[in-house]
């Protein structure tokens, strides 16, 4: 058996022996997830199984001993279902020491009689019938740690924890299919929202129908026939309906059972898209229902849900209708009435009902606003709590004399921009405030963030403390070493051996020397990659941590570096401009400095889109720039050609062609991610030292390369990149002043009209491009490990909706000012829902 499962079983058995007191692990059973999830993934366990275990254990502490027993038994049963050799099941303990729990999940002593008689959906005759299973008592499944606001509170009806098999027509097979869609309990169904809606609410008389319309038509059946076509390989049920204004033919393919459901004289409503056949209008395979019944599938705004195999839209819609009607009104609403009133929001139950089965477009809009508000509100409450927690910690005060700072700035080989000066002032205030600095510097490529970081490090080291700078790649770390060494060493400053580099390639001898210097306090500045957070690295007095390209690090990695010191000051930097809506939402716990000015002498990079057949023009520009003494980059999306992406050019293959056919008299270097670190470093150094005229590369040069002599970048397959990435690549040229060029070459001519590529030609403003990228590609381009998790869990909110974000943020701030701890009785449900939304505490940013 897998080692991770063996450990899990041992913990479960120990918990059973302790009568489910949550004492098998110090701090609670959920603590094992800190190491167990990674081990399980390494052993190849399925992600859905890992997520099942994680979600159950995170909620374990809130359950009664009986529910804990049921939870662990249910988890192990699921494990055995996927991995037969998982071993014997764990023993089960209940409060009366019996080995079974017989209470039905939907009928408990505390469940009202009306809940015991909840409507149970029945399968339609024209839907696949689930296998009939004998009804049996089942144990409740504890609600999962849903990320959705207000999903569970202490007042949530217990019956919502029930497995879906309590519903009529949902047997184990259908329940398994629904679980693949993320629905394990009745509560999950409430928050499984449609992916889109078809508006069939506008009835149309048959005589006014037009080709291509999406309509609902009501009429009386005039005839019903079933005829074979294609030599009997297909059957068509053909129905003619009339509404007094005209007649319409309707076809259903390979559904012969409809002959038993449809008859002449029957009144039906049909909904679909009007098509045309031999000059006559027809409806093919529309949704339909008798007009005597409530119009669930037609004559309304119809929800369209994400599906999986063996689940049909109509069957799921009927199931949803029964559950939503009964349970949505019974949900407690965690949001205080004062907020709902001032924000103009409807109740949670009404919002959920209208989000599934809206009465009108207006009702749907209001429902989505309420649910989206909740998501941003809860996100903001957590962010504000993190900021408060951080500010409540005591940080060492570092005095920065104006005279000293002025001398340091005056000694720089260039003049600081206004944005740089403002950011330096912000840092001075932070380190002298008595609380740890928690600042994000966001600035475009080449805006001078490194200089600010170096000045911040000087403020710390002049008082004898230490600073650490962590970069995502060894290339960037080495560049920082050169920059920091040139700025921080010399007369009256640090010695060269007090600024050191630590990466995975650092020799054992140098590593030992660095560790000794850190422990003694001689090494004042340590620059490196993930190697900085390894256990052997121990600082004597770490008081400043700087994270470069912060979105490339996970929360745990950033926390591990901070843990090397005692409440050290934190400065995080990113060259990816962050849209305002994202900054408000996900970085609200950070103080933000925006560096939106470029150093003097830097001209905008002239950007052009050229079609693949015009590539020779790009080569000519490169040749002319090299003749003028400059250098060029040619960037590719792939390292080597892929069979799946035959049209996409690759660096290795084109390097040979370019060297042989296009630039035979020039020197071309090759750089890509599969090279060993020392090989990359050698190529980078040689290119910087002008031993190569052209560097053929993958996106490994997106960060880290600083070659002032490079004036041209040609990007192949440019349509495959996001705007944020294209902008960062473009920022690698023109760093030495003077005119520079970026040529974007898409895979094929049609892609030359790509909106992203055209946007690149219109502006060099990274913040404008970031806003556009957010709208087109979502938040993933801007987010780190933890942030992307929260962003993708937002089911209704859009991170581009600045007005809603500001509205929710303002109400969160007011609530935080009134009752930051949510201790007031009227805020009890709000507190529970907030804890549930955030789960285990941790940084967003």
PDB file of C-alpha atoms in Angstrom, residues 302-582:
ATOM      1  CA  UNK A 302     -33.192  28.364 -18.539  1.00  0.00           C
ATOM      2  CA  UNK A 303     -30.029  27.491 -16.575  1.00  0.00           C
ATOM      3  CA  UNK A 304     -27.328  25.523 -18.393  1.00  0.00           C
ATOM      4  CA  UNK A 305     -25.086  23.618 -15.964  1.00  0.00           C
ATOM      5  CA  UNK A 306     -21.613  22.163 -16.462  1.00  0.00           C
ATOM      6  CA  UNK A 307     -22.056  18.413 -17.006  1.00  0.00           C
ATOM      7  CA  UNK A 308     -20.123  15.177 -16.897  1.00  0.00           C
ATOM      8  CA  UNK A 309     -20.647  11.789 -18.506  1.00  0.00           C
ATOM      9  CA  UNK A 310     -24.011  10.085 -17.836  1.00  0.00           C
ATOM     10  CA  UNK A 311     -25.658  13.286 -16.579  1.00  0.00           C
ATOM     11  CA  UNK A 312     -28.087  15.136 -18.847  1.00  0.00           C
ATOM     12  CA  UNK A 313     -29.014  18.789 -18.663  1.00  0.00           C
ATOM     13  CA  UNK A 314     -32.711  18.138 -18.226  1.00  0.00           C
ATOM     14  CA  UNK A 315     -32.295  15.516 -15.494  1.00  0.00           C
ATOM     15  CA  UNK A 316     -29.896  17.711 -13.497  1.00  0.00           C
ATOM     16  CA  UNK A 317     -32.133  20.755 -13.934  1.00  0.00           C
ATOM     17  CA  UNK A 318     -35.091  18.866 -12.460  1.00  0.00           C
ATOM     18  CA  UNK A 319     -32.974  17.676  -9.556  1.00  0.00           C
ATOM     19  CA  UNK A 320     -31.714  21.199  -8.946  1.00  0.00           C
ATOM     20  CA  UNK A 321     -35.236  22.623  -9.074  1.00  0.00           C
ATOM     21  CA  UNK A 322     -36.444  20.364  -6.288  1.00  0.00           C
ATOM     22  CA  UNK A 323     -33.451  21.020  -4.046  1.00  0.00           C
ATOM     23  CA  UNK A 324     -33.304  24.772  -4.644  1.00  0.00           C
ATOM     24  CA  UNK A 325     -37.032  25.308  -4.083  1.00  0.00           C
ATOM     25  CA  UNK A 326     -37.033  23.537  -0.763  1.00  0.00           C
ATOM     26  CA  UNK A 327     -33.654  24.416   0.719  1.00  0.00           C
ATOM     27  CA  UNK A 328     -32.719  27.915  -0.538  1.00  0.00           C
ATOM     28  CA  UNK A 329     -35.374  29.635   1.652  1.00  0.00           C
ATOM     29  CA  UNK A 330     -34.113  27.695   4.678  1.00  0.00           C
ATOM     30  CA  UNK A 331     -30.509  28.899   4.456  1.00  0.00           C
ATOM     31  CA  UNK A 332     -29.406  31.233   7.246  1.00  0.00           C
ATOM     32  CA  UNK A 333     -27.970  34.489   5.953  1.00  0.00           C
ATOM     33  CA  UNK A 334     -24.624  35.383   7.594  1.00  0.00           C
ATOM     34  CA  UNK A 335     -24.589  38.924   6.194  1.00  0.00           C
ATOM     35  CA  UNK A 336     -25.953  41.455   8.735  1.00  0.00           C
ATOM     36  CA  UNK A 337     -29.155  43.257   7.809  1.00  0.00           C
ATOM     37  CA  UNK A 338     -27.384  46.605   8.118  1.00  0.00           C
ATOM     38  CA  UNK A 339     -24.984  45.711   5.325  1.00  0.00           C
ATOM     39  CA  UNK A 340     -27.694  44.239   3.103  1.00  0.00           C
ATOM     40  CA  UNK A 341     -29.779  47.363   3.498  1.00  0.00           C
ATOM     41  CA  UNK A 342     -27.008  49.896   2.918  1.00  0.00           C
ATOM     42  CA  UNK A 343     -25.550  47.915   0.002  1.00  0.00           C
ATOM     43  CA  UNK A 344     -28.967  47.277  -1.540  1.00  0.00           C
ATOM     44  CA  UNK A 345     -28.611  43.489  -1.526  1.00  0.00           C
ATOM     45  CA  UNK A 346     -31.247  40.768  -1.510  1.00  0.00           C
ATOM     46  CA  UNK A 347     -31.287  37.832   0.913  1.00  0.00           C
ATOM     47  CA  UNK A 348     -28.937  34.893   0.437  1.00  0.00           C
ATOM     48  CA  UNK A 349     -31.747  32.387  -0.112  1.00  0.00           C
ATOM     49  CA  UNK A 350     -33.431  34.535  -2.757  1.00  0.00           C
ATOM     50  CA  UNK A 351     -30.088  35.158  -4.465  1.00  0.00           C
ATOM     51  CA  UNK A 352     -29.356  31.446  -4.684  1.00  0.00           C
ATOM     52  CA  UNK A 353     -32.825  30.720  -6.019  1.00  0.00           C
ATOM     53  CA  UNK A 354     -32.624  33.447  -8.662  1.00  0.00           C
ATOM     54  CA  UNK A 355     -29.065  32.460  -9.609  1.00  0.00           C
ATOM     55  CA  UNK A 356     -30.370  29.006 -10.556  1.00  0.00           C
ATOM     56  CA  UNK A 357     -33.849  29.785 -11.867  1.00  0.00           C
ATOM     57  CA  UNK A 358     -34.131  33.533 -12.497  1.00  0.00           C
ATOM     58  CA  UNK A 359     -37.526  35.122 -13.007  1.00  0.00           C
ATOM     59  CA  UNK A 360     -36.021  37.808 -15.248  1.00  0.00           C
ATOM     60  CA  UNK A 361     -32.703  39.184 -16.414  1.00  0.00           C
ATOM     61  CA  UNK A 362     -33.009  41.875 -13.736  1.00  0.00           C
ATOM     62  CA  UNK A 363     -33.534  39.265 -11.023  1.00  0.00           C
ATOM     63  CA  UNK A 364     -30.524  37.307 -12.276  1.00  0.00           C
ATOM     64  CA  UNK A 365     -28.369  40.431 -12.228  1.00  0.00           C
ATOM     65  CA  UNK A 366     -29.387  41.243  -8.650  1.00  0.00           C
ATOM     66  CA  UNK A 367     -28.719  37.671  -7.539  1.00  0.00           C
ATOM     67  CA  UNK A 368     -25.286  37.612  -9.093  1.00  0.00           C
ATOM     68  CA  UNK A 369     -24.478  40.971  -7.475  1.00  0.00           C
ATOM     69  CA  UNK A 370     -25.391  39.645  -4.017  1.00  0.00           C
ATOM     70  CA  UNK A 371     -23.333  36.468  -4.429  1.00  0.00           C
ATOM     71  CA  UNK A 372     -20.383  38.324  -5.960  1.00  0.00           C
ATOM     72  CA  UNK A 373     -20.532  40.909  -3.165  1.00  0.00           C
ATOM     73  CA  UNK A 374     -20.300  38.113  -0.600  1.00  0.00           C
ATOM     74  CA  UNK A 375     -17.177  36.689  -2.215  1.00  0.00           C
ATOM     75  CA  UNK A 376     -15.314  39.994  -2.344  1.00  0.00           C
ATOM     76  CA  UNK A 377     -16.579  41.013   1.096  1.00  0.00           C
ATOM     77  CA  UNK A 378     -15.252  37.834   2.716  1.00  0.00           C
ATOM     78  CA  UNK A 379     -12.005  38.091   0.818  1.00  0.00           C
ATOM     79  CA  UNK A 380     -11.584  41.674   2.000  1.00  0.00           C
ATOM     80  CA  UNK A 381     -12.413  40.845   5.617  1.00  0.00           C
ATOM     81  CA  UNK A 382      -9.645  38.246   5.613  1.00  0.00           C
ATOM     82  CA  UNK A 383      -7.173  40.615   3.978  1.00  0.00           C
ATOM     83  CA  UNK A 384      -7.927  43.336   6.534  1.00  0.00           C
ATOM     84  CA  UNK A 385      -7.519  40.833   9.349  1.00  0.00           C
ATOM     85  CA  UNK A 386      -4.119  39.836   8.008  1.00  0.00           C
ATOM     86  CA  UNK A 387      -3.039  43.466   7.800  1.00  0.00           C
ATOM     87  CA  UNK A 388      -4.159  44.077  11.383  1.00  0.00           C
ATOM     88  CA  UNK A 389      -2.332  40.975  12.613  1.00  0.00           C
ATOM     89  CA  UNK A 390       0.835  42.065  10.842  1.00  0.00           C
ATOM     90  CA  UNK A 391       0.623  45.617  12.194  1.00  0.00           C
ATOM     91  CA  UNK A 392       0.094  44.384  15.739  1.00  0.00           C
ATOM     92  CA  UNK A 393       3.566  42.808  15.735  1.00  0.00           C
ATOM     93  CA  UNK A 394       6.522  44.795  17.034  1.00  0.00           C
ATOM     94  CA  UNK A 395       9.313  45.448  14.537  1.00  0.00           C
ATOM     95  CA  UNK A 396      12.767  46.835  15.176  1.00  0.00           C
ATOM     96  CA  UNK A 397      13.107  50.556  14.551  1.00  0.00           C
ATOM     97  CA  UNK A 398      15.843  51.626  12.124  1.00  0.00           C
ATOM     98  CA  UNK A 399      16.690  55.299  12.130  1.00  0.00           C
ATOM     99  CA  UNK A 400      17.534  56.729   8.690  1.00  0.00           C
ATOM    100  CA  UNK A 401      19.247  60.152   9.025  1.00  0.00           C
ATOM    101  CA  UNK A 402      18.362  62.503   6.172  1.00  0.00           C
ATOM    102  CA  UNK A 403      22.014  63.513   5.748  1.00  0.00           C
ATOM    103  CA  UNK A 404      23.153  59.898   5.415  1.00  0.00           C
ATOM    104  CA  UNK A 405      20.382  59.055   2.936  1.00  0.00           C
ATOM    105  CA  UNK A 406      21.146  62.154   0.895  1.00  0.00           C
ATOM    106  CA  UNK A 407      24.801  61.146   0.636  1.00  0.00           C
ATOM    107  CA  UNK A 408      23.899  57.645  -0.489  1.00  0.00           C
ATOM    108  CA  UNK A 409      21.515  58.921  -3.165  1.00  0.00           C
ATOM    109  CA  UNK A 410      24.051  61.529  -4.297  1.00  0.00           C
ATOM    110  CA  UNK A 411      26.672  58.792  -4.709  1.00  0.00           C
ATOM    111  CA  UNK A 412      24.515  56.867  -7.162  1.00  0.00           C
ATOM    112  CA  UNK A 413      25.745  56.961 -10.800  1.00  0.00           C
ATOM    113  CA  UNK A 414      22.323  58.204 -11.941  1.00  0.00           C
ATOM    114  CA  UNK A 415      19.498  60.461 -10.798  1.00  0.00           C
ATOM    115  CA  UNK A 416      16.486  58.861  -9.128  1.00  0.00           C
ATOM    116  CA  UNK A 417      13.067  59.375 -10.686  1.00  0.00           C
ATOM    117  CA  UNK A 418      10.281  60.960  -8.710  1.00  0.00           C
ATOM    118  CA  UNK A 419       8.649  57.549  -8.256  1.00  0.00           C
ATOM    119  CA  UNK A 420      11.900  56.091  -6.903  1.00  0.00           C
ATOM    120  CA  UNK A 421      12.279  58.965  -4.422  1.00  0.00           C
ATOM    121  CA  UNK A 422       8.684  58.520  -3.209  1.00  0.00           C
ATOM    122  CA  UNK A 423       9.200  54.808  -2.733  1.00  0.00           C
ATOM    123  CA  UNK A 424      12.467  55.339  -0.817  1.00  0.00           C
ATOM    124  CA  UNK A 425      10.610  57.764   1.457  1.00  0.00           C
ATOM    125  CA  UNK A 426       7.896  55.131   2.007  1.00  0.00           C
ATOM    126  CA  UNK A 427      10.535  52.588   3.021  1.00  0.00           C
ATOM    127  CA  UNK A 428      12.167  55.066   5.420  1.00  0.00           C
ATOM    128  CA  UNK A 429       8.840  55.612   7.171  1.00  0.00           C
ATOM    129  CA  UNK A 430       8.181  51.856   7.346  1.00  0.00           C
ATOM    130  CA  UNK A 431      11.490  50.812   8.901  1.00  0.00           C
ATOM    131  CA  UNK A 432      11.204  53.590  11.484  1.00  0.00           C
ATOM    132  CA  UNK A 433       7.593  52.917  12.438  1.00  0.00           C
ATOM    133  CA  UNK A 434       8.111  50.243  15.088  1.00  0.00           C
ATOM    134  CA  UNK A 435       6.101  47.663  13.161  1.00  0.00           C
ATOM    135  CA  UNK A 436       7.394  45.358  10.431  1.00  0.00           C
ATOM    136  CA  UNK A 437       7.337  46.837   6.942  1.00  0.00           C
ATOM    137  CA  UNK A 438       4.962  44.938   4.667  1.00  0.00           C
ATOM    138  CA  UNK A 439       5.334  46.735   1.330  1.00  0.00           C
ATOM    139  CA  UNK A 440       4.831  45.787  -2.295  1.00  0.00           C
ATOM    140  CA  UNK A 441       6.760  47.700  -4.931  1.00  0.00           C
ATOM    141  CA  UNK A 442       5.192  47.303  -8.333  1.00  0.00           C
ATOM    142  CA  UNK A 443       6.936  48.891 -11.243  1.00  0.00           C
ATOM    143  CA  UNK A 444       7.419  48.330 -14.918  1.00  0.00           C
ATOM    144  CA  UNK A 445      10.452  46.559 -16.325  1.00  0.00           C
ATOM    145  CA  UNK A 446      13.405  48.941 -15.981  1.00  0.00           C
ATOM    146  CA  UNK A 447      11.692  51.353 -13.577  1.00  0.00           C
ATOM    147  CA  UNK A 448      14.504  51.004 -11.025  1.00  0.00           C
ATOM    148  CA  UNK A 449      13.112  48.751  -8.293  1.00  0.00           C
ATOM    149  CA  UNK A 450      16.519  47.178  -7.595  1.00  0.00           C
ATOM    150  CA  UNK A 451      18.047  50.524  -6.580  1.00  0.00           C
ATOM    151  CA  UNK A 452      15.263  51.081  -4.064  1.00  0.00           C
ATOM    152  CA  UNK A 453      15.767  47.576  -2.677  1.00  0.00           C
ATOM    153  CA  UNK A 454      19.512  48.185  -2.333  1.00  0.00           C
ATOM    154  CA  UNK A 455      18.915  51.461  -0.448  1.00  0.00           C
ATOM    155  CA  UNK A 456      16.499  49.617   1.853  1.00  0.00           C
ATOM    156  CA  UNK A 457      19.179  47.011   2.535  1.00  0.00           C
ATOM    157  CA  UNK A 458      21.670  49.805   3.332  1.00  0.00           C
ATOM    158  CA  UNK A 459      19.265  51.221   5.915  1.00  0.00           C
ATOM    159  CA  UNK A 460      19.310  47.861   7.687  1.00  0.00           C
ATOM    160  CA  UNK A 461      22.978  46.902   7.357  1.00  0.00           C
ATOM    161  CA  UNK A 462      24.263  50.314   8.521  1.00  0.00           C
ATOM    162  CA  UNK A 463      22.812  49.339  11.915  1.00  0.00           C
ATOM    163  CA  UNK A 464      24.600  45.971  11.944  1.00  0.00           C
ATOM    164  CA  UNK A 465      21.592  43.791  10.964  1.00  0.00           C
ATOM    165  CA  UNK A 466      21.278  41.454   7.999  1.00  0.00           C
ATOM    166  CA  UNK A 467      19.205  41.428   4.804  1.00  0.00           C
ATOM    167  CA  UNK A 468      18.167  38.569   2.490  1.00  0.00           C
ATOM    168  CA  UNK A 469      17.090  38.886  -1.150  1.00  0.00           C
ATOM    169  CA  UNK A 470      15.307  35.906  -2.751  1.00  0.00           C
ATOM    170  CA  UNK A 471      14.930  35.707  -6.549  1.00  0.00           C
ATOM    171  CA  UNK A 472      13.124  33.039  -8.622  1.00  0.00           C
ATOM    172  CA  UNK A 473      16.130  32.075 -10.790  1.00  0.00           C
ATOM    173  CA  UNK A 474      19.860  31.825 -10.361  1.00  0.00           C
ATOM    174  CA  UNK A 475      20.273  34.147 -13.362  1.00  0.00           C
ATOM    175  CA  UNK A 476      18.337  36.906 -11.662  1.00  0.00           C
ATOM    176  CA  UNK A 477      20.029  36.217  -8.311  1.00  0.00           C
ATOM    177  CA  UNK A 478      23.463  36.664  -9.894  1.00  0.00           C
ATOM    178  CA  UNK A 479      22.380  39.891 -11.540  1.00  0.00           C
ATOM    179  CA  UNK A 480      21.218  41.154  -8.155  1.00  0.00           C
ATOM    180  CA  UNK A 481      24.596  40.196  -6.703  1.00  0.00           C
ATOM    181  CA  UNK A 482      26.360  42.384  -9.274  1.00  0.00           C
ATOM    182  CA  UNK A 483      23.969  45.290  -8.705  1.00  0.00           C
ATOM    183  CA  UNK A 484      23.909  45.108  -4.910  1.00  0.00           C
ATOM    184  CA  UNK A 485      27.677  44.659  -4.719  1.00  0.00           C
ATOM    185  CA  UNK A 486      28.305  47.717  -6.891  1.00  0.00           C
ATOM    186  CA  UNK A 487      25.921  49.823  -4.806  1.00  0.00           C
ATOM    187  CA  UNK A 488      26.680  48.546  -1.304  1.00  0.00           C
ATOM    188  CA  UNK A 489      30.459  47.898  -1.223  1.00  0.00           C
ATOM    189  CA  UNK A 490      33.351  50.312  -1.229  1.00  0.00           C
ATOM    190  CA  UNK A 491      34.704  53.091   0.961  1.00  0.00           C
ATOM    191  CA  UNK A 492      32.649  53.483   4.093  1.00  0.00           C
ATOM    192  CA  UNK A 493      30.302  50.695   3.021  1.00  0.00           C
ATOM    193  CA  UNK A 494      30.385  46.903   3.160  1.00  0.00           C
ATOM    194  CA  UNK A 495      33.292  44.671   2.238  1.00  0.00           C
ATOM    195  CA  UNK A 496      32.920  42.482  -0.845  1.00  0.00           C
ATOM    196  CA  UNK A 497      32.746  39.275   1.208  1.00  0.00           C
ATOM    197  CA  UNK A 498      29.838  40.691   3.210  1.00  0.00           C
ATOM    198  CA  UNK A 499      27.535  40.461   0.174  1.00  0.00           C
ATOM    199  CA  UNK A 500      27.222  36.802  -0.849  1.00  0.00           C
ATOM    200  CA  UNK A 501      25.330  34.623  -3.312  1.00  0.00           C
ATOM    201  CA  UNK A 502      23.695  31.281  -2.438  1.00  0.00           C
ATOM    202  CA  UNK A 503      22.040  29.123  -5.107  1.00  0.00           C
ATOM    203  CA  UNK A 504      21.694  25.434  -5.787  1.00  0.00           C
ATOM    204  CA  UNK A 505      25.013  25.555  -7.657  1.00  0.00           C
ATOM    205  CA  UNK A 506      27.037  27.087  -4.838  1.00  0.00           C
ATOM    206  CA  UNK A 507      29.988  24.826  -4.016  1.00  0.00           C
ATOM    207  CA  UNK A 508      30.179  23.036  -0.688  1.00  0.00           C
ATOM    208  CA  UNK A 509      33.168  25.158   0.357  1.00  0.00           C
ATOM    209  CA  UNK A 510      31.448  28.453  -0.427  1.00  0.00           C
ATOM    210  CA  UNK A 511      28.251  27.211   1.202  1.00  0.00           C
ATOM    211  CA  UNK A 512      30.109  26.441   4.438  1.00  0.00           C
ATOM    212  CA  UNK A 513      31.798  29.842   4.348  1.00  0.00           C
ATOM    213  CA  UNK A 514      28.471  31.589   3.837  1.00  0.00           C
ATOM    214  CA  UNK A 515      26.810  29.700   6.681  1.00  0.00           C
ATOM    215  CA  UNK A 516      29.646  30.562   9.006  1.00  0.00           C
ATOM    216  CA  UNK A 517      29.520  34.226   7.991  1.00  0.00           C
ATOM    217  CA  UNK A 518      25.752  34.380   8.484  1.00  0.00           C
ATOM    218  CA  UNK A 519      25.930  32.802  11.919  1.00  0.00           C
ATOM    219  CA  UNK A 520      28.686  35.183  13.049  1.00  0.00           C
ATOM    220  CA  UNK A 521      27.000  38.227  11.517  1.00  0.00           C
ATOM    221  CA  UNK A 522      29.909  39.006   9.170  1.00  0.00           C
ATOM    222  CA  UNK A 523      27.793  38.379   6.049  1.00  0.00           C
ATOM    223  CA  UNK A 524      25.314  41.251   5.980  1.00  0.00           C
ATOM    224  CA  UNK A 525      23.523  40.649   2.668  1.00  0.00           C
ATOM    225  CA  UNK A 526      22.648  37.209   1.294  1.00  0.00           C
ATOM    226  CA  UNK A 527      21.225  36.971  -2.214  1.00  0.00           C
ATOM    227  CA  UNK A 528      19.927  33.728  -3.639  1.00  0.00           C
ATOM    228  CA  UNK A 529      17.154  31.462  -4.824  1.00  0.00           C
ATOM    229  CA  UNK A 530      15.072  28.907  -2.883  1.00  0.00           C
ATOM    230  CA  UNK A 531      18.355  27.787  -1.313  1.00  0.00           C
ATOM    231  CA  UNK A 532      17.925  30.658   1.163  1.00  0.00           C
ATOM    232  CA  UNK A 533      15.049  28.930   2.940  1.00  0.00           C
ATOM    233  CA  UNK A 534      16.816  25.617   3.543  1.00  0.00           C
ATOM    234  CA  UNK A 535      17.370  24.586   7.168  1.00  0.00           C
ATOM    235  CA  UNK A 536      21.175  24.937   7.230  1.00  0.00           C
ATOM    236  CA  UNK A 537      20.854  28.656   6.447  1.00  0.00           C
ATOM    237  CA  UNK A 538      20.774  30.413   9.823  1.00  0.00           C
ATOM    238  CA  UNK A 539      21.078  34.188  10.215  1.00  0.00           C
ATOM    239  CA  UNK A 540      22.404  35.916  13.301  1.00  0.00           C
ATOM    240  CA  UNK A 541      20.097  38.914  12.959  1.00  0.00           C
ATOM    241  CA  UNK A 542      17.903  38.940   9.837  1.00  0.00           C
ATOM    242  CA  UNK A 543      15.860  42.159   9.799  1.00  0.00           C
ATOM    243  CA  UNK A 544      14.954  42.632   6.116  1.00  0.00           C
ATOM    244  CA  UNK A 545      13.621  40.118   3.594  1.00  0.00           C
ATOM    245  CA  UNK A 546      13.259  41.148  -0.039  1.00  0.00           C
ATOM    246  CA  UNK A 547      11.291  38.970  -2.451  1.00  0.00           C
ATOM    247  CA  UNK A 548      11.780  39.676  -6.160  1.00  0.00           C
ATOM    248  CA  UNK A 549       9.133  38.635  -8.677  1.00  0.00           C
ATOM    249  CA  UNK A 550       6.973  37.791  -5.674  1.00  0.00           C
ATOM    250  CA  UNK A 551       4.190  36.090  -7.659  1.00  0.00           C
ATOM    251  CA  UNK A 552       6.646  33.294  -8.534  1.00  0.00           C
ATOM    252  CA  UNK A 553       6.871  32.184  -4.939  1.00  0.00           C
ATOM    253  CA  UNK A 554       4.291  30.380  -2.857  1.00  0.00           C
ATOM    254  CA  UNK A 555       3.062  31.666   0.470  1.00  0.00           C
ATOM    255  CA  UNK A 556       4.953  28.962   2.356  1.00  0.00           C
ATOM    256  CA  UNK A 557       8.253  29.940   0.711  1.00  0.00           C
ATOM    257  CA  UNK A 558       7.831  33.589   1.618  1.00  0.00           C
ATOM    258  CA  UNK A 559       6.855  32.668   5.169  1.00  0.00           C
ATOM    259  CA  UNK A 560       9.872  30.360   5.451  1.00  0.00           C
ATOM    260  CA  UNK A 561      12.237  33.212   4.586  1.00  0.00           C
ATOM    261  CA  UNK A 562      10.572  35.559   7.082  1.00  0.00           C
ATOM    262  CA  UNK A 563      10.882  32.844   9.732  1.00  0.00           C
ATOM    263  CA  UNK A 564      14.682  33.106   9.449  1.00  0.00           C
ATOM    264  CA  UNK A 565      14.423  36.351  11.449  1.00  0.00           C
ATOM    265  CA  UNK A 566      12.301  37.816  14.234  1.00  0.00           C
ATOM    266  CA  UNK A 567       9.471  39.848  12.711  1.00  0.00           C
ATOM    267  CA  UNK A 568      11.740  41.137   9.925  1.00  0.00           C
ATOM    268  CA  UNK A 569      10.722  43.929   7.588  1.00  0.00           C
ATOM    269  CA  UNK A 570       9.327  42.629   4.287  1.00  0.00           C
ATOM    270  CA  UNK A 571       9.700  44.179   0.853  1.00  0.00           C
ATOM    271  CA  UNK A 572       8.220  42.373  -2.137  1.00  0.00           C
ATOM    272  CA  UNK A 573       8.745  43.469  -5.733  1.00  0.00           C
ATOM    273  CA  UNK A 574       7.103  42.642  -9.019  1.00  0.00           C
ATOM    274  CA  UNK A 575       7.765  43.792 -12.561  1.00  0.00           C
ATOM    275  CA  UNK A 576       4.267  42.668 -13.548  1.00  0.00           C
ATOM    276  CA  UNK A 577       1.995  45.719 -13.348  1.00  0.00           C
ATOM    277  CA  UNK A 578      -0.985  44.752 -11.218  1.00  0.00           C
ATOM    278  CA  UNK A 579      -4.451  45.988 -12.239  1.00  0.00           C
ATOM    279  CA  UNK A 580      -6.085  48.257  -9.690  1.00  0.00           C
ATOM    280  CA  UNK A 581      -8.952  45.844  -9.064  1.00  0.00           C
ATOM    281  CA  UNK A 582      -6.516  43.058  -8.186  1.00  0.00           C
TER     282      UNK A 582
END
